[in-house]
Coordinates of C-alpha atoms in Angstrom, one line a residue:
X66 CA 34.3 -72.8 55.0
X67 CA 36.4 -75.7 53.1
X68 CA 36.6 -78.1 56.7
X69 CA 39.5 -81.3 57.2
X70 CA 39.4 -83.7 59.5
X71 CA 42.0 -85.0 60.9
X72 CA 42.2 -88.3 58.7
X73 CA 42.3 -85.4 55.7
X74 CA 45.3 -84.8 56.2
X75 CA 47.2 -88.4 55.8
X76 CA 50.2 -87.6 58.5
X77 CA 49.8 -91.3 60.9
X78 CA 50.0 -93.1 57.3
X79 CA 54.0 -94.0 58.5
X80 CA 54.1 -97.7 60.5
X81 CA 57.0 -96.4 62.4
X82 CA 55.3 -92.3 64.0
X83 CA 55.6 -92.1 67.3
X84 CA 52.9 -92.1 69.0
X85 CA 53.9 -88.8 70.6
X86 CA 53.4 -87.9 67.4
X87 CA 50.5 -89.3 66.5
X88 CA 48.3 -88.2 70.3
X89 CA 49.8 -84.2 69.1
X90 CA 48.2 -81.5 70.8
X91 CA 45.2 -80.4 68.1
X92 CA 45.8 -76.5 68.0
X93 CA 43.6 -76.4 63.8
X94 CA 41.8 -79.0 62.6
X95 CA 40.0 -76.3 60.3
X96 CA 40.9 -75.6 56.6
X97 CA 44.5 -77.1 57.7
X98 CA 46.1 -79.2 60.5
X99 CA 48.3 -78.4 63.6
X100 CA 49.7 -80.7 66.3
X101 CA 51.7 -79.3 69.1
X102 CA 54.5 -82.3 70.2
X103 CA 56.0 -81.1 74.1
X104 CA 58.9 -82.2 75.1
X105 CA 59.5 -83.9 71.2
X106 CA 63.9 -84.1 72.4
X107 CA 64.1 -84.3 76.4
X108 CA 65.7 -81.7 78.4
X109 CA 69.7 -82.2 77.6
X110 CA 68.3 -82.7 74.0
X111 CA 68.0 -80.1 73.7
X112 CA 70.4 -77.5 75.6
X113 CA 72.7 -79.9 73.1
X114 CA 70.9 -79.0 70.1
X115 CA 70.9 -75.5 71.0
X116 CA 74.5 -74.9 72.4
X117 CA 75.7 -76.4 68.6
X118 CA 73.4 -74.2 66.8
X119 CA 75.0 -71.5 67.9
X120 CA 78.6 -72.5 67.8
X121 CA 78.9 -74.1 64.7
X122 CA 76.1 -72.9 62.0
X123 CA 76.9 -70.4 60.5
X124 CA 75.1 -67.8 59.6
X125 CA 73.4 -65.6 57.6
X126 CA 71.4 -62.8 57.8
X127 CA 69.6 -61.9 54.9
X128 CA 68.6 -58.1 54.0
X129 CA 65.4 -57.0 52.0
X130 CA 64.4 -53.3 50.2
X131 CA 62.1 -51.4 51.5
X132 CA 60.8 -48.1 49.5
X133 CA 63.9 -47.8 47.7
X134 CA 66.1 -49.1 51.2
X135 CA 68.0 -52.1 52.4
X136 CA 66.7 -53.6 55.3
X137 CA 68.1 -55.8 57.3
X138 CA 65.7 -59.2 58.1
X139 CA 65.4 -59.7 62.0
X140 CA 66.7 -63.1 62.8
X141 CA 69.7 -64.6 61.1
X142 CA 68.9 -67.9 59.0
X143 CA 71.1 -70.3 57.6
X144 CA 69.4 -73.6 54.7
X145 CA 70.0 -76.6 54.4
X146 CA 69.0 -79.3 51.8
X147 CA 69.8 -83.8 51.4
X148 CA 69.0 -82.8 48.2
X149 CA 71.3 -79.7 47.3
X150 CA 68.2 -77.1 46.3
X151 CA 68.5 -73.9 47.0
X152 CA 65.6 -72.5 47.8
X153 CA 63.2 -68.8 47.6
X154 CA 61.1 -66.8 49.9
X155 CA 60.6 -62.6 49.9
X156 CA 62.5 -62.5 47.4
X157 CA 65.6 -64.0 48.4
X158 CA 67.7 -67.0 47.5
X159 CA 69.0 -69.6 50.0
X160 CA 71.6 -71.7 48.7
X161 CA 72.2 -75.1 50.9
X162 CA 75.3 -74.9 53.2
X163 CA 77.0 -78.3 54.3
X164 CA 75.5 -80.2 56.8
X165 CA 76.2 -81.2 60.2
X166 CA 76.2 -83.9 61.1
X167 CA 74.6 -83.1 64.5
X168 CA 72.0 -81.6 61.8
X169 CA 72.1 -84.4 59.7
X170 CA 71.2 -86.6 62.9
X171 CA 67.9 -84.8 63.1
X172 CA 66.4 -84.9 60.5
X173 CA 67.4 -88.4 60.3
X174 CA 65.9 -89.1 63.9
X175 CA 62.4 -85.8 62.5
X176 CA 62.0 -88.6 59.5
X177 CA 61.9 -91.3 61.1
X178 CA 59.7 -89.5 64.4
X179 CA 57.7 -88.8 62.0
X180 CA 56.7 -90.2 59.0
X181 CA 57.2 -87.4 56.6
X182 CA 60.5 -87.3 54.1
X183 CA 61.9 -83.8 54.2
X184 CA 64.9 -83.2 52.4
X185 CA 65.4 -79.6 53.5
X186 CA 65.5 -77.3 56.3
X187 CA 65.7 -73.8 56.9
X188 CA 66.6 -72.8 60.3
X189 CA 66.4 -69.0 61.7
X190 CA 67.8 -67.5 64.8
X191 CA 65.5 -65.3 67.1
X192 CA 69.7 -64.2 69.3
X193 CA 66.0 -61.8 71.2
X194 CA 62.6 -61.1 71.5
X195 CA 63.6 -58.1 69.5
X196 CA 63.9 -59.9 66.7
X197 CA 61.0 -61.8 65.2
X198 CA 59.9 -63.4 62.2
X199 CA 56.5 -61.0 60.6
X200 CA 52.8 -62.6 58.9
X201 CA 53.3 -65.6 55.5
X202 CA 52.7 -68.5 54.9
X203 CA 54.6 -71.0 53.8
X204 CA 53.8 -71.9 50.1
X205 CA 56.2 -71.1 48.2
X206 CA 56.4 -73.4 44.2
X207 CA 59.0 -75.3 45.8
X208 CA 57.0 -76.9 48.0
X209 CA 54.4 -78.5 45.8
X210 CA 50.4 -78.2 46.3
X211 CA 50.3 -80.0 49.4
X212 CA 52.6 -78.3 52.3
X213 CA 54.2 -80.0 56.0
X214 CA 56.1 -78.6 57.2
X215 CA 57.5 -79.3 61.1
X216 CA 59.1 -76.6 63.8
X217 CA 60.9 -77.9 66.0
X218 CA 62.2 -75.0 68.4
X219 CA 64.9 -74.7 70.6
X220 CA 65.5 -72.3 73.6
X221 CA 63.6 -69.8 75.0
X222 CA 59.9 -70.0 74.6
X223 CA 58.1 -68.2 72.4
X224 CA 55.2 -67.1 71.1
X225 CA 53.8 -68.5 67.2
X226 CA 50.2 -66.7 66.1
X227 CA 48.5 -68.0 63.9
X228 CA 45.0 -66.3 61.2
X229 CA 42.3 -67.5 59.0
X230 CA 42.6 -65.8 55.5
X231 CA 39.5 -65.4 55.3
X232 CA 37.4 -65.2 58.6
X233 CA 39.3 -62.7 60.9
X234 CA 37.4 -63.9 63.6
X235 CA 39.9 -67.8 63.7
X236 CA 42.6 -66.7 65.5
X237 CA 45.2 -68.2 67.2
X238 CA 48.1 -67.7 69.6
X239 CA 49.9 -70.4 71.1
X240 CA 53.1 -71.0 73.4
X241 CA 56.0 -73.2 72.1
X242 CA 58.4 -74.1 74.1
X243 CA 62.3 -76.0 75.0
X244 CA 62.5 -78.9 73.0
X245 CA 59.0 -78.7 71.5
X246 CA 57.5 -80.0 67.9
X247 CA 54.5 -78.1 66.1
X248 CA 53.5 -80.0 62.5
X249 CA 51.0 -78.0 59.8
X250 CA 49.8 -80.7 57.8
X251 CA 48.2 -78.8 54.9
X252 CA 46.1 -77.9 53.2
X253 CA 46.9 -74.7 56.4
X254 CA 49.0 -72.5 53.7
X255 CA 46.2 -71.7 51.1
X256 CA 43.9 -70.6 54.3
X257 CA 45.8 -69.1 57.3
X258 CA 49.1 -67.1 58.4
X259 CA 51.5 -67.3 60.7
X260 CA 53.4 -64.8 62.9
X261 CA 56.0 -65.1 66.0
X262 CA 55.8 -60.5 67.2
X263 CA 57.9 -59.4 69.2
X264 CA 58.7 -59.8 73.3
X265 CA 61.7 -57.3 74.3
X266 CA 61.5 -59.0 77.9
X267 CA 62.7 -61.5 75.8
X268 CA 66.6 -61.7 76.5
X269 CA 67.4 -65.3 75.3
X270 CA 68.2 -67.2 72.2
X271 CA 65.5 -69.2 70.8
X272 CA 66.4 -71.0 66.9
X273 CA 63.8 -72.9 65.3
X274 CA 64.5 -75.6 62.6
X275 CA 61.8 -75.4 60.1
X276 CA 61.7 -79.1 58.1
X277 CA 60.5 -78.6 54.7
X278 CA 60.4 -81.1 51.8
X279 CA 60.8 -79.3 48.3
X280 CA 59.8 -81.1 44.9

């Protein structure tokens, strides 16, 4: 199995990367890199972002076909792109909606603080613990050969589970706290899958902003 060091991801080349990102907690360092930054946003900023997201984002309910039947996806979503690019995954085409000012400001802050020129955001709302995301990799062609993703969570604490595609013994579970940022660096999407499992005991909403670079 090919192994990658932290320096191979080139995540620290930008001169304005802040110390909180530079010294993030390592979660995965083999066949890709995952780093976790709790408290990326302050509690007050996180509360404000959650409230505005729930009130102002226009959420869409997608449907997929299973066994010939149209079934609702177990979450609602929104797609934003500063380059006006559409995004296709799981057979669904997401066309960008107008980016609210607070989302645009958030994009600028994440770009500045990570040093990555993200240009698009997939936002998912999980209304409670019955809503989820199944096993997948973010490896769509429009993301290019080397995929870097920043995942910002506000709202209920939810578990993210990761498993290696080839080595079944490699599994990781981490909790994503209110206001935290998870960075995923290449070649993670090539070697790992991730999911957000159901947790029926959770009754509060969670909003996740997944920052991407479309080619």
